[in-house]
Amino acid sequence: MDQLEITRPDDWHLHVRDGAALKAVVPETARIFRRAIIMPNLTPPVTTVAQAEAYRDRVLAASPAGSDFQPLMTLYLTDNTDEETVSAAAAHPDIHAFKLYPAGATTNSDAGVTDIRHIRGALDAMADHDIPLLVHGEVTRPDVDFFDREKRFIDETLTQVVEDFAPLRVVFEHITTREAVAFVESAPNRVAATITPQHLMENRNALFRGGLRPHHFCLPVLKREEDRQALLEAATSGSPQFFLGTDSAPHPKGAKESACGCAGIYSAHTALELYAEIFDAAGCLEQLEAFASHNGSDFYRLPRNRGRVRLERKEKPVPAELPLGEEIIVPFRAGESLAWTATPLESA
């Protein structure tokens, strides 16, 4: 198959930052994707309805002229998030979820939740109001092996959250391990997961190939090859519990190539092309549309998009660098060529 048309996709996990970076990266997603779940880990974090409204306005202002791109906003859970905030968010048409960051788990997560017991009231309210919980699933204690943080979070926290707060819908974000795949597959259908292109394409060897590779450092970190294979099988299985979420995260080149390099991989520039290459290599191109365009909208109870995107087996070079305001960014697969090119056909 050298050409494929699919329903216009959505990105169910996206970082666009703010200010000059926001203006640089939003058009890359809006070119192909109709909607995106926007992460709230700004500095300071987006914790109120008013902050989310203002942030949405800035995202829309950064979208290309005439674009129909829709940012779907989220609020950042803290130890102090109360039931009134949940009720206000659930009633707002542009707020679609709350994001749980364990404190210290990733970029701009210092204000995150220190103990799940502190947000039991908020989780009860989320279940009552049917607003999803999005989870960065890692423990952050220093005694836990870095490559085991996701599994320990499943065992110590996530299993209990799913059991205790029915009928709460939960998205286990950017899963990275075979244990996470098994957890989602065995969970009720109100539990789903997003999977990134980097975790489908690379294992942890990519961090050290030819020397330390800071542009392959993300959180959760890349895992073993057996984990990558489990993720690939899940993504291409056709299961409605797995869908596209890039976790595309722009960081300036200097911040990545530093003594304490930050975590995050930028893939928005070629996101759909990356997934097409992954599904093609697995012999499962026929499953791409469900993963990219159907499963996420169904889980979030939003209408499927009406626009179409054409994918052609046509080489697409990835630049070595891209502008990021006054800085530059190194995208995923920088300096290489992808096998597929995506072109939007019509607007929704």
Coordinates of C-alpha atoms in Angstrom, one line a residue:
M1 CA 0.0 0.0 0.0
D2 CA 1.5 3.3 -1.1
Q3 CA -1.3 5.6 -0.3
L4 CA -3.9 5.8 2.5
E5 CA -6.6 8.2 3.5
I6 CA -7.8 8.4 7.0
T7 CA -10.2 10.5 9.1
R8 CA -8.4 13.6 10.4
P9 CA -6.6 12.6 13.6
D10 CA -6.3 14.1 17.1
D11 CA -3.4 14.3 19.4
W12 CA -4.5 13.3 22.9
H13 CA -1.4 14.4 24.7
L14 CA 0.4 17.6 23.6
H15 CA 2.7 20.2 25.2
V16 CA 2.8 23.6 23.5
R17 CA 4.4 25.7 26.2
D18 CA 3.7 29.5 26.1
G19 CA 5.0 32.7 24.7
A20 CA 7.3 32.6 21.7
A21 CA 7.6 28.8 21.9
L22 CA 3.8 28.5 21.7
K23 CA 3.7 30.5 18.6
A24 CA 6.3 28.4 17.0
V25 CA 4.9 24.9 17.7
V26 CA 1.1 25.2 17.6
P27 CA 1.0 25.5 13.8
E28 CA 2.9 22.3 13.4
T29 CA 0.1 20.3 15.2
A30 CA -2.7 22.4 13.7
R31 CA -1.5 21.5 10.2
I32 CA -2.7 17.9 10.5
F33 CA -4.5 17.4 13.7
R34 CA -8.1 18.7 14.3
R35 CA -7.9 18.7 18.1
A36 CA -5.3 18.2 20.9
I37 CA -5.4 17.7 24.6
I38 CA -3.2 20.5 25.9
M39 CA -1.1 19.8 29.0
P40 CA -1.3 22.2 31.9
N41 CA 2.2 22.1 33.2
L42 CA 3.2 25.7 32.6
T43 CA 5.0 27.9 35.2
P44 CA 2.8 28.5 37.1
P45 CA 0.6 25.6 36.3
V46 CA -2.9 25.9 34.9
T47 CA -5.0 25.1 38.0
T48 CA -8.2 27.1 37.5
V49 CA -11.0 27.5 34.9
A50 CA -10.0 31.2 34.4
Q51 CA -6.3 30.2 33.7
A52 CA -7.4 27.5 31.3
E53 CA -9.7 30.0 29.4
A54 CA -6.8 32.5 29.1
Y55 CA -4.4 29.8 28.0
R56 CA -6.8 28.5 25.4
D57 CA -7.1 32.0 23.9
R58 CA -3.3 32.2 23.6
V59 CA -3.2 28.8 21.8
L60 CA -5.9 29.8 19.4
A61 CA -4.1 33.1 18.7
A62 CA -1.0 31.1 17.8
S63 CA -3.0 28.9 15.4
P64 CA -2.7 29.6 11.6
A65 CA -5.1 32.0 10.1
G66 CA -8.3 30.2 9.1
S67 CA -7.4 27.1 11.1
D68 CA -10.2 25.1 12.7
F69 CA -7.8 23.6 15.3
Q70 CA -9.4 23.0 18.7
P71 CA -7.3 23.0 21.8
L72 CA -8.9 20.8 24.5
M73 CA -7.9 22.2 27.9
T74 CA -6.9 20.4 31.1
L75 CA -6.4 21.5 34.7
Y76 CA -3.4 20.6 36.8
L77 CA -4.1 18.6 40.0
T78 CA -2.5 19.8 43.2
D79 CA -2.8 18.7 46.7
N80 CA -5.3 21.5 47.2
T81 CA -7.6 20.9 44.2
D82 CA -11.1 20.9 45.7
E83 CA -14.6 19.7 44.6
E84 CA -15.7 23.2 43.6
T85 CA -12.9 23.4 41.1
V86 CA -13.8 20.0 39.7
S87 CA -17.5 21.1 39.4
A88 CA -16.6 24.3 37.6
A89 CA -14.3 22.5 35.2
A90 CA -16.8 19.8 34.4
A91 CA -19.4 22.5 33.5
H92 CA -17.0 24.3 31.1
P93 CA -17.3 23.2 27.5
D94 CA -13.6 23.7 26.8
I95 CA -12.1 21.8 29.7
H96 CA -11.9 18.1 29.2
A97 CA -9.8 16.5 31.9
F98 CA -7.6 16.9 34.9
K99 CA -3.9 15.9 34.8
L100 CA -2.2 14.1 37.7
Y101 CA 1.5 14.7 37.9
P102 CA 3.2 13.0 40.9
A103 CA 5.3 15.8 42.4
G104 CA 8.7 15.9 40.7
A105 CA 7.9 13.3 38.0
T106 CA 8.8 15.4 35.0
T107 CA 9.1 19.0 33.5
N108 CA 7.3 21.6 35.6
S109 CA 5.8 19.0 38.0
D110 CA 7.0 20.4 41.3
A111 CA 3.5 21.6 42.2
G112 CA 2.1 18.1 41.5
V113 CA 0.4 15.7 43.9
T114 CA 2.6 14.5 46.8
D115 CA 0.2 11.8 48.0
I116 CA -2.9 10.4 46.3
R117 CA -4.8 10.6 49.7
H118 CA -4.7 14.4 49.4
I119 CA -6.9 14.4 46.3
R120 CA -9.5 11.7 47.2
G121 CA -12.2 14.4 47.4
A122 CA -11.3 15.7 44.0
L123 CA -11.2 12.2 42.5
D124 CA -14.7 11.5 43.9
A125 CA -16.0 14.7 42.4
M126 CA -14.4 13.8 39.0
A127 CA -16.1 10.4 39.0
D128 CA -19.4 12.1 39.9
H129 CA -19.1 14.7 37.2
D130 CA -17.7 12.3 34.6
I131 CA -14.5 14.2 33.8
P132 CA -11.5 12.1 33.0
L133 CA -8.3 11.8 35.0
L134 CA -5.1 11.8 32.9
V135 CA -2.2 10.2 34.7
H136 CA 1.6 10.5 34.5
G137 CA 2.2 7.1 36.0
E138 CA 5.5 7.1 37.9
V139 CA 6.5 7.0 41.5
T140 CA 9.2 9.5 42.2
R141 CA 10.9 8.1 45.4
P142 CA 14.7 8.0 45.0
D143 CA 14.9 4.5 46.3
V144 CA 13.0 3.2 43.2
D145 CA 15.0 2.1 40.1
F146 CA 14.4 4.7 37.4
F147 CA 13.3 2.1 34.9
D148 CA 10.8 0.6 37.4
R149 CA 9.0 3.7 38.3
E150 CA 6.0 3.0 36.0
K151 CA 5.5 -0.5 37.2
R152 CA 5.7 0.5 40.9
F153 CA 3.1 3.3 40.2
I154 CA 0.7 0.7 38.8
D155 CA 1.2 -1.6 41.8
E156 CA 1.1 1.1 44.5
T157 CA -1.3 3.7 43.2
L158 CA -3.1 3.2 39.9
T159 CA -4.7 -0.1 40.6
Q160 CA -6.3 1.3 43.7
V161 CA -7.4 4.5 42.0
V162 CA -9.3 2.5 39.3
E163 CA -10.9 0.2 41.9
D164 CA -11.8 3.0 44.4
F165 CA -13.2 5.6 42.1
A166 CA -15.6 3.9 39.7
P167 CA -16.9 5.1 37.3
L168 CA -14.0 7.5 36.9
R169 CA -12.5 7.4 33.3
V170 CA -8.7 7.2 33.4
V171 CA -6.1 7.7 30.7
F172 CA -2.8 6.2 31.5
E173 CA -0.6 8.6 29.6
H174 CA 2.5 7.7 27.5
I175 CA 2.8 4.2 28.7
T176 CA 6.2 2.6 28.3
T177 CA 6.2 -1.0 29.7
R178 CA 4.7 -4.4 29.1
E179 CA 3.2 -4.2 32.6
A180 CA 1.3 -1.0 31.6
V181 CA -0.1 -2.7 28.5
A182 CA -1.2 -5.7 30.6
F183 CA -2.8 -3.4 33.2
V184 CA -4.8 -1.5 30.6
E185 CA -5.9 -4.7 28.7
S186 CA -7.2 -6.2 32.0
A187 CA -8.9 -3.0 33.2
P188 CA -12.5 -2.0 32.5
N189 CA -13.1 -0.1 29.3
R190 CA -13.2 3.2 31.2
V191 CA -9.4 2.9 31.3
A192 CA -7.3 3.7 28.3
A193 CA -3.8 4.7 27.4
T194 CA -1.9 6.9 25.0
I195 CA 1.3 5.8 23.3
T196 CA 4.0 8.0 21.8
P197 CA 6.0 7.6 18.6
Q198 CA 9.3 7.5 20.5
H199 CA 8.2 4.7 22.7
L200 CA 7.0 2.7 19.7
M201 CA 10.2 3.3 17.7
E202 CA 13.0 3.2 20.3
N203 CA 14.2 1.3 23.3
R204 CA 16.6 2.5 26.0
N205 CA 19.7 1.7 23.8
A206 CA 18.8 4.9 21.9
L207 CA 19.9 6.9 24.9
F208 CA 23.5 5.7 24.7
R209 CA 24.0 4.8 21.0
G210 CA 27.3 6.5 20.0
G211 CA 27.5 8.3 23.3
L212 CA 25.0 10.0 25.6
R213 CA 22.0 11.2 23.4
P214 CA 20.2 14.0 25.3
H215 CA 17.6 14.5 22.6
H216 CA 16.3 10.9 23.2
F217 CA 15.8 11.6 26.9
C218 CA 12.1 11.8 27.9
L219 CA 10.0 11.0 30.9
P220 CA 8.9 8.3 31.3
V221 CA 12.2 7.2 30.0
L222 CA 12.6 4.7 27.1
K223 CA 12.5 1.2 28.3
R224 CA 13.6 -2.3 27.2
E225 CA 13.0 -3.9 23.8
E226 CA 10.5 -6.3 25.2
D227 CA 8.5 -3.3 26.4
R228 CA 8.7 -1.6 23.0
Q229 CA 7.4 -4.8 21.4
A230 CA 4.5 -4.9 23.9
L231 CA 3.6 -1.3 23.1
L232 CA 3.7 -2.0 19.4
E233 CA 1.4 -4.9 19.7
A234 CA -1.1 -2.9 21.8
A235 CA -1.1 0.1 19.4
T236 CA -1.6 -2.0 16.3
S237 CA -4.1 -4.4 17.9
G238 CA -7.2 -2.5 17.1
S239 CA -8.2 -2.3 20.8
P240 CA -10.2 0.9 21.5
Q241 CA -8.3 1.3 24.8
F242 CA -5.1 2.5 23.0
F243 CA -4.8 5.8 21.0
L244 CA -2.5 8.4 19.7
G245 CA -0.8 10.8 22.1
T246 CA 2.5 12.2 21.0
D247 CA 3.6 13.8 24.3
S248 CA 5.5 16.2 21.9
A249 CA 7.4 18.5 24.2
P250 CA 9.5 21.4 22.9
H251 CA 12.7 22.3 24.7
P252 CA 15.4 24.6 23.4
K253 CA 18.5 22.8 22.2
G254 CA 20.6 24.4 24.9
A255 CA 18.4 23.2 27.6
K256 CA 18.6 19.6 26.3
E257 CA 22.4 19.7 25.8
S258 CA 23.3 20.9 29.3
A259 CA 24.8 19.4 32.4
C260 CA 21.2 18.8 33.7
G261 CA 19.4 18.2 30.4
C262 CA 15.6 18.4 30.5
A263 CA 13.3 15.6 29.5
G264 CA 11.1 15.7 26.4
I265 CA 11.0 14.8 22.7
Y266 CA 9.6 17.1 20.1
S267 CA 7.7 15.2 17.4
A268 CA 4.8 17.5 16.4
H269 CA 6.5 18.5 13.1
T270 CA 6.2 15.0 11.7
A271 CA 3.9 13.2 14.2
L272 CA 1.5 11.4 11.8
E273 CA 4.2 10.5 9.4
L274 CA 6.1 8.8 12.3
Y275 CA 3.0 6.8 13.3
A276 CA 2.5 5.8 9.7
E277 CA 6.1 4.5 9.5
I278 CA 5.6 2.5 12.7
F279 CA 2.3 0.9 11.6
D280 CA 3.6 0.2 8.1
A281 CA 6.7 -1.5 9.4
A282 CA 4.5 -3.7 11.6
G283 CA 2.3 -4.6 8.6
C284 CA -0.7 -3.0 10.2
L285 CA -1.5 0.2 8.3
E286 CA -5.2 -0.8 8.2
Q287 CA -5.2 -0.2 12.0
L288 CA -3.8 3.3 11.9
E289 CA -7.1 5.1 11.5
A290 CA -8.7 3.6 14.6
F291 CA -5.6 4.4 16.7
A292 CA -5.1 7.9 15.4
S293 CA -8.6 9.1 14.5
H294 CA -11.3 7.1 16.2
N295 CA -10.4 5.6 19.6
G296 CA -9.5 8.8 21.4
S297 CA -12.6 10.7 20.3
D298 CA -14.8 7.8 21.3
F299 CA -13.2 7.6 24.7
Y300 CA -13.6 11.3 25.3
R301 CA -17.2 11.1 24.0
L302 CA -16.5 13.6 21.3
P303 CA -17.7 13.4 17.7
R304 CA -15.2 11.9 15.2
N305 CA -13.7 14.4 12.8
R306 CA -15.1 14.8 9.3
G307 CA -12.0 15.9 7.6
R308 CA -9.5 13.6 5.8
V309 CA -5.8 13.3 5.6
R310 CA -3.8 11.6 2.8
L311 CA -0.7 9.6 3.6
E312 CA 1.6 8.8 0.7
R313 CA 4.7 6.7 0.6
K314 CA 6.9 9.6 -0.2
E315 CA 10.1 10.6 1.5
K316 CA 9.9 13.4 4.0
P317 CA 13.1 14.9 5.3
V318 CA 13.3 15.9 8.9
P319 CA 15.3 19.1 9.5
A320 CA 18.3 19.0 11.8
E321 CA 16.9 22.0 13.7
L322 CA 13.7 24.1 13.8
P323 CA 13.0 27.6 15.1
L324 CA 11.6 27.9 18.6
G325 CA 11.1 31.6 19.1
E326 CA 14.5 33.1 19.5
E327 CA 15.9 29.6 20.2
I328 CA 16.1 26.4 18.2
I329 CA 14.8 22.9 18.8
V330 CA 16.1 19.5 17.6
P331 CA 13.1 17.4 16.5
F332 CA 12.7 13.6 16.8
R333 CA 14.6 11.8 14.0
A334 CA 16.5 15.1 13.2
G335 CA 18.4 14.9 9.9
E336 CA 16.8 11.7 8.8
S337 CA 14.1 11.0 6.2
L338 CA 10.7 9.5 6.9
A339 CA 9.0 7.1 4.5
W340 CA 5.6 8.8 4.6
T341 CA 4.2 12.3 3.9
A342 CA 0.9 13.5 5.3
T343 CA -1.4 16.1 3.6
P344 CA -4.7 17.4 4.9
L345 CA -7.5 17.1 2.3
E346 CA -10.3 19.1 3.8
S347 CA -11.5 20.8 7.0
A348 CA -14.0 19.5 9.4

